[in-house]
């Protein structure tokens, strides 16, 4: 992206084609703003890693042009990378709501990062934040975390609305509602393009309100005879507090298990989200363990089968700070399965079944949860308010993007698809209203309208990909290590070590060989022995004078011999590590 | 299981608590029969393995008592292990339907196994097959593969009905229907226990017929403008043939991609399932590639995102024998996501979206598939026919078992839960009708009924677990290798090689060190160098005379030093392989 180029463009660094790692760069005449800095969690192809995030080389290469970072809301797929990428923002102001700011501060503290004074800016609505050639306004939307916002991004080329995650909740029992008045006003001003949430667009029905969920959970609580264990996304603490209030009214003391929910409780107290009705009802796990069953409500973290979470450990029959699932307990999972987590979640549900708890989840009861993302009718409702020229699907997988584009087209908007690592140019200064050009197939005189600018994708590809938090390090744009790990996990490893006299190249002694993850070396001792013999023979044939004067060649010979040997003996081609000991 | 013990008992070797690897052993006074020999496919915790199957040590230890193996139907989770376990059956007759027998013969051929003459027995219905103290009858049921059967297993203690996989299809467009007349007759004879399919019991609705699926697929085909690619489970060829017939009627030539579907086509021709209407319509892929779009119907294998399948490769834009997805093609996935496969299947769907094909799957269209397993009302219908005393949930996960047990109890049957590796004793000779025993809390005179026998689980645990096909070998009951692989994939491996003079123990030269899957050795050369230095130092401190006379101690010192070093430097604790080269 040449900083000197005059245009309005968007470059996705994440969140396009996948759920998670949301990060969009907007470019107006060389000034850049960044919207969101999200992460996702590694899958089975990314073994050993802790966190996945966008490759930020583009940001580092254009550090001086970054005029602001705008966080839409406090979900990890939007905010989770702020700490890891802090240096990449190169001191640019980072805008966030009070809650998001608290979450960011927590992340910076954990990483030992001290933000520049004044770098973290608290937003309010109806305010225009200037960032280079951009002016950004936060518009409240309803979502499954408090303080979620769409962004109205004004430029001289026109206005972009970046919806962030949103839905409409016409009967919201708590939290903010989508500000349709303001969105309609922005729509009237004219919207060039919407970058819109695609997550739930394949659902033909409106997502619906949180109200019936709370109602249904209230019913489940009323019916529950024994202790109640309740699991929900920690960030959706509005729901948890509502349900906890119901429990308290029924005379149940309330216990919150989990680091994240307790962080959010601290934030909510500081920000006024904490319901005072709960003040005298909160107890710790040890106290809950001693109370009669009908007096206990426990929030347990871990809706996605996370191995270390309270809910998972409880489902395995573990004692979690004195609490242990008993027959007659009711467990309510008020959440959805995130694709890829199904097996782990099913294991949790099965665990509770084995313990004879009454487990209620979306498998048998869809009313325990509602999405925070718009279904097709909700997307239409949003676009009716904004009346955009272009609809650009973001936040989703290709099948969702296709559905989103089909919907936009059917409603009379022009869908435009993003491409990872490529810039989408939305407007250029050469294309002025005065440029009246004949439409195709029509006489020049007939043309009454300026030919609309057709957004295009640049041919040039910018750095794009994923970085991984891997223990204490970041694996940058380097999937080689992950490839090595996958290979190790499929076929194991064999090590061949040779001693060489440094001065002469003379090969001394025998080959020392060992394996891991390949076979049982005691039972298959013969196979290993035969591997040593074959390798020795192969080396002796090549290095007939007993001097290994070409280690690369020796390495190749050993690799080839052992690969063939284990393929033949075990149907496996292990990673073969050859090492020479200089004597 | 003492062979001399007098009782009727069941020992599950697989399929209890998990979907897949179905295998049940029934024991009547020491005679054993085996029902099904299924496999499942490995998950992310079983890297590098190809197939999962039950541990068969129990069968080997009781080889002489096995009187027969009874296969219910030709799905891999019931029949897939017959080849691998052939020797474990110890020559006992293996009963199967004609189709199942063809599938078994294919497996035996692939493994180079020659069955004993007459060992494979073809079943017919209404026949009683004697197997030791058992008498087994095959009763037709409706399922998503032809020739599926429930088993009525008669013993002197009473009759067990092993349902296998079943459903009711009241408007079956093809295939066999569940023989309710015969089931009702068996019910009238008296059924001691049902071992019943639990897969779909959490569905409160009846599963429904195949008819509306065929109707809906016909509609989709009629609407399709371009080429049609159709994917379904290969074993459910009845559906595929019906849809292909519709395609042929519309003037589309029919091409079948995939080894398994072509095997089933061969079987279906031999057994009379092949519809003659298709005779002149089948073409190969090369021919299909040359035809106009509206003349092409392609069956593509791979509904579960299998990497090597035709459908997966097509979704990636690959050229499969001349066929390549184009804009305007319609792809219909007529199947369900098997839990654990979601990510792969979504990748396939996304791939087709990216290629601008019209992809239709259960995500947006539930009517493209119907289950082959009974919903709750269907289970009730089955038990109404059989009127069993005991209901024993099989074929499912614990949450399904719990739902199944709740249903049974509500309907007035007594549910009994199995436990892996433990025998469930259903009847014993000591408990005769003459044994009138006072019911609890009642006077002995009041007792009019014999006290019913309460099934119980034996304390003794028999060998239970999984074996893995791993390349050319079977990993038997040995998860250690899988544990090693998982560890390798999380943290990588570091190798430390030392040369030792055999005669004196003198440590010669330097430590040679290399890593894989841990870090980039070029970028992180310093970390490796420091590792060598620290290890050398640690060894020198312990072996001050320069003689490594205790290799185990040396190994421990190196392991500890390197684990600490990489933990500190990379936040990782790699597998550490130490090898000594004798010089």
Short mmCIF file of C-alpha atoms in Angstrom, two decimals, chain A residues 17 41-44 46-50 202 339-340 342-343 346-347 349-354 356-359 363-364 397-400 402 470-475 478 480-482 484-486 488-493 495-499 501 508-520 523-524 527 559 566-572 575-583, chain B residues 17 41-44 46-50 202 339-340 342-343 346-347 349-354 356-359 363-364 397-400 402 470-475 478 480-482 484-486 488-493 495-499 501 508-520 523-524 527 559 566-572 575-583:
data_model
loop_
_atom_site.label_atom_id
_atom_site.label_comp_id
_atom_site.label_asym_id
_atom_site.label_seq_id
_atom_site.Cartn_x
_atom_site.Cartn_y
_atom_site.Cartn_z
CA UNK A 17 -12.87 -16.16 5.26
CA UNK A 41 -7.72 -20.19 19.16
CA UNK A 42 -5.59 -22.80 17.44
CA UNK A 43 -7.05 -25.93 15.90
CA UNK A 44 -5.61 -29.40 15.52
CA UNK A 46 -1.66 -25.76 14.90
CA UNK A 47 -0.45 -28.05 17.69
CA UNK A 48 1.32 -26.60 20.69
CA UNK A 49 0.34 -23.01 19.98
CA UNK A 50 -1.74 -20.92 22.36
CA UNK A 202 -27.33 -17.99 6.60
CA UNK A 339 -17.31 -25.02 15.25
CA UNK A 340 -14.26 -27.14 15.98
CA UNK A 342 -17.89 -29.99 19.31
CA UNK A 343 -15.96 -33.02 20.51
CA UNK A 346 -19.86 -33.29 23.89
CA UNK A 347 -17.32 -34.83 26.25
CA UNK A 349 -22.09 -33.08 28.37
CA UNK A 350 -21.39 -36.81 28.46
CA UNK A 351 -19.40 -36.39 31.63
CA UNK A 352 -22.32 -34.77 33.42
CA UNK A 353 -24.62 -37.54 32.13
CA UNK A 354 -22.27 -40.16 33.57
CA UNK A 356 -26.20 -38.48 36.78
CA UNK A 357 -26.57 -34.71 36.75
CA UNK A 358 -29.48 -33.17 34.91
CA UNK A 359 -27.56 -31.60 32.01
CA UNK A 363 -28.38 -30.35 22.18
CA UNK A 364 -31.77 -30.90 23.77
CA UNK A 397 -16.44 -17.89 6.24
CA UNK A 398 -16.79 -17.99 2.45
CA UNK A 399 -20.17 -19.75 2.57
CA UNK A 400 -21.48 -16.95 4.79
CA UNK A 402 -21.70 -15.89 -0.45
CA UNK A 470 3.87 -20.35 21.16
CA UNK A 471 4.90 -20.51 24.78
CA UNK A 472 6.94 -17.38 25.42
CA UNK A 473 7.45 -16.58 21.76
CA UNK A 474 5.61 -15.46 18.68
CA UNK A 475 5.98 -17.73 15.65
CA UNK A 478 6.43 -19.34 9.88
CA UNK A 480 7.38 -24.58 9.08
CA UNK A 481 7.58 -25.37 12.77
CA UNK A 482 3.90 -26.31 12.82
CA UNK A 484 7.36 -30.21 11.59
CA UNK A 485 5.15 -30.79 14.63
CA UNK A 486 2.36 -32.30 12.57
CA UNK A 488 6.26 -35.64 14.24
CA UNK A 489 2.76 -36.41 15.51
CA UNK A 490 1.87 -38.58 12.52
CA UNK A 491 4.97 -40.71 12.19
CA UNK A 492 7.21 -40.10 15.21
CA UNK A 493 10.95 -39.54 15.07
CA UNK A 495 17.50 -40.33 15.72
CA UNK A 496 20.76 -41.58 14.26
CA UNK A 497 23.95 -40.35 15.90
CA UNK A 498 27.47 -40.95 14.54
CA UNK A 499 30.84 -40.11 16.03
CA UNK A 501 37.05 -37.82 14.22
CA UNK A 508 34.25 -44.08 14.92
CA UNK A 509 32.24 -46.76 16.65
CA UNK A 510 28.66 -47.67 15.90
CA UNK A 511 25.56 -45.78 14.99
CA UNK A 512 23.49 -44.95 18.03
CA UNK A 513 19.80 -45.04 17.19
CA UNK A 514 16.64 -44.28 19.14
CA UNK A 515 12.99 -43.53 18.32
CA UNK A 516 10.01 -41.79 19.86
CA UNK A 517 6.33 -41.98 18.91
CA UNK A 518 7.12 -44.60 16.28
CA UNK A 519 7.05 -48.00 17.95
CA UNK A 520 7.70 -49.81 21.18
CA UNK A 523 8.91 -55.13 21.62
CA UNK A 524 10.37 -53.99 18.33
CA UNK A 527 13.43 -53.54 13.88
CA UNK A 559 17.55 -40.56 5.77
CA UNK A 566 10.45 -48.00 8.57
CA UNK A 567 8.12 -47.68 5.61
CA UNK A 568 8.68 -51.36 4.96
CA UNK A 569 8.55 -52.47 8.59
CA UNK A 570 5.93 -50.17 10.06
CA UNK A 571 4.25 -48.42 7.13
CA UNK A 572 5.60 -45.17 8.58
CA UNK A 575 11.12 -37.67 10.87
CA UNK A 576 14.77 -38.68 10.73
CA UNK A 577 17.25 -36.61 12.72
CA UNK A 578 20.89 -37.30 11.95
CA UNK A 579 23.51 -35.87 14.23
CA UNK A 580 27.31 -36.09 14.06
CA UNK A 581 29.36 -35.97 17.22
CA UNK A 582 32.78 -34.44 16.64
CA UNK A 583 35.46 -36.28 18.55
CA UNK B 17 -20.20 -44.49 25.59
CA UNK B 41 -11.90 -43.21 12.75
CA UNK B 42 -9.21 -41.57 14.86
CA UNK B 43 -9.55 -38.08 16.25
CA UNK B 44 -6.95 -35.42 16.91
CA UNK B 46 -4.86 -40.29 18.00
CA UNK B 47 -2.46 -38.74 15.49
CA UNK B 48 -0.95 -40.84 12.76
CA UNK B 49 -3.35 -43.75 13.21
CA UNK B 50 -5.71 -44.94 10.50
CA UNK B 202 -32.45 -37.24 22.17
CA UNK B 339 -19.32 -34.91 15.32
CA UNK B 340 -15.62 -34.16 15.12
CA UNK B 342 -17.32 -30.22 11.37
CA UNK B 343 -14.19 -28.23 10.56
CA UNK B 346 -17.14 -26.57 6.64
CA UNK B 347 -13.88 -26.20 4.72
CA UNK B 349 -18.58 -26.06 1.87
CA UNK B 350 -16.48 -22.88 2.00
CA UNK B 351 -14.35 -24.14 -0.85
CA UNK B 352 -17.39 -24.55 -3.10
CA UNK B 353 -18.59 -21.08 -2.08
CA UNK B 354 -15.23 -19.61 -3.07
CA UNK B 356 -18.96 -19.74 -6.89
CA UNK B 357 -20.75 -23.08 -7.02
CA UNK B 358 -24.27 -23.32 -5.68
CA UNK B 359 -23.58 -25.43 -2.59
CA UNK B 363 -26.27 -25.94 6.97
CA UNK B 364 -28.90 -24.17 4.90
CA UNK B 397 -22.63 -41.52 24.12
CA UNK B 398 -23.47 -41.20 27.82
CA UNK B 399 -25.84 -38.28 27.26
CA UNK B 400 -27.80 -40.41 24.79
CA UNK B 402 -29.19 -41.11 29.90
CA UNK B 470 -1.01 -47.60 12.48
CA UNK B 471 0.53 -47.98 9.05
CA UNK B 472 1.27 -51.68 8.65
CA UNK B 473 0.89 -52.49 12.30
CA UNK B 474 -1.68 -52.72 15.05
CA UNK B 475 -0.90 -50.68 18.17
CA UNK B 478 -0.75 -49.23 24.03
CA UNK B 480 2.03 -44.73 25.09
CA UNK B 481 3.07 -44.18 21.49
CA UNK B 482 0.10 -41.88 20.94
CA UNK B 484 4.58 -39.60 22.75
CA UNK B 485 3.23 -38.29 19.44
CA UNK B 486 0.97 -35.75 21.11
CA UNK B 488 6.09 -34.26 20.13
CA UNK B 489 3.40 -32.22 18.40
CA UNK B 490 2.97 -29.78 21.27
CA UNK B 491 6.58 -29.03 22.12
CA UNK B 492 8.82 -30.54 19.46
CA UNK B 493 11.97 -32.52 20.13
CA UNK B 495 18.32 -34.40 20.50
CA UNK B 496 21.56 -34.49 22.48
CA UNK B 497 24.23 -36.93 21.31
CA UNK B 498 27.44 -37.71 23.20
CA UNK B 499 30.41 -39.86 22.23
CA UNK B 501 34.84 -44.33 24.90
CA UNK B 508 34.87 -37.51 23.96
CA UNK B 509 34.37 -34.33 22.02
CA UNK B 510 31.38 -32.04 22.25
CA UNK B 511 27.66 -32.56 22.64
CA UNK B 512 25.92 -32.59 19.29
CA UNK B 513 22.47 -31.03 19.56
CA UNK B 514 19.61 -30.53 17.14
CA UNK B 515 15.88 -29.77 17.37
CA UNK B 516 12.72 -30.27 15.35
CA UNK B 517 9.31 -28.60 15.74
CA UNK B 518 10.63 -26.42 18.53
CA UNK B 519 12.16 -23.32 17.00
CA UNK B 520 13.95 -22.00 13.97
CA UNK B 523 17.21 -17.59 13.86
CA UNK B 524 17.58 -19.14 17.30
CA UNK B 527 19.52 -20.62 22.13
CA UNK B 559 16.96 -33.92 30.36
CA UNK B 566 13.85 -24.37 26.77
CA UNK B 567 11.16 -23.65 29.33
CA UNK B 568 13.01 -20.48 30.18
CA UNK B 569 13.88 -19.51 26.60
CA UNK B 570 10.81 -20.66 24.67
CA UNK B 571 8.16 -21.51 27.27
CA UNK B 572 8.35 -25.06 25.93
CA UNK B 575 10.76 -34.20 24.24
CA UNK B 576 14.46 -34.69 24.96
CA UNK B 577 16.20 -37.64 23.32
CA UNK B 578 19.65 -38.41 24.64
CA UNK B 579 21.82 -40.82 22.75
CA UNK B 580 25.31 -42.10 23.50
CA UNK B 581 27.62 -43.12 20.69
CA UNK B 582 30.02 -45.84 21.74
CA UNK B 583 33.51 -45.25 20.32
#
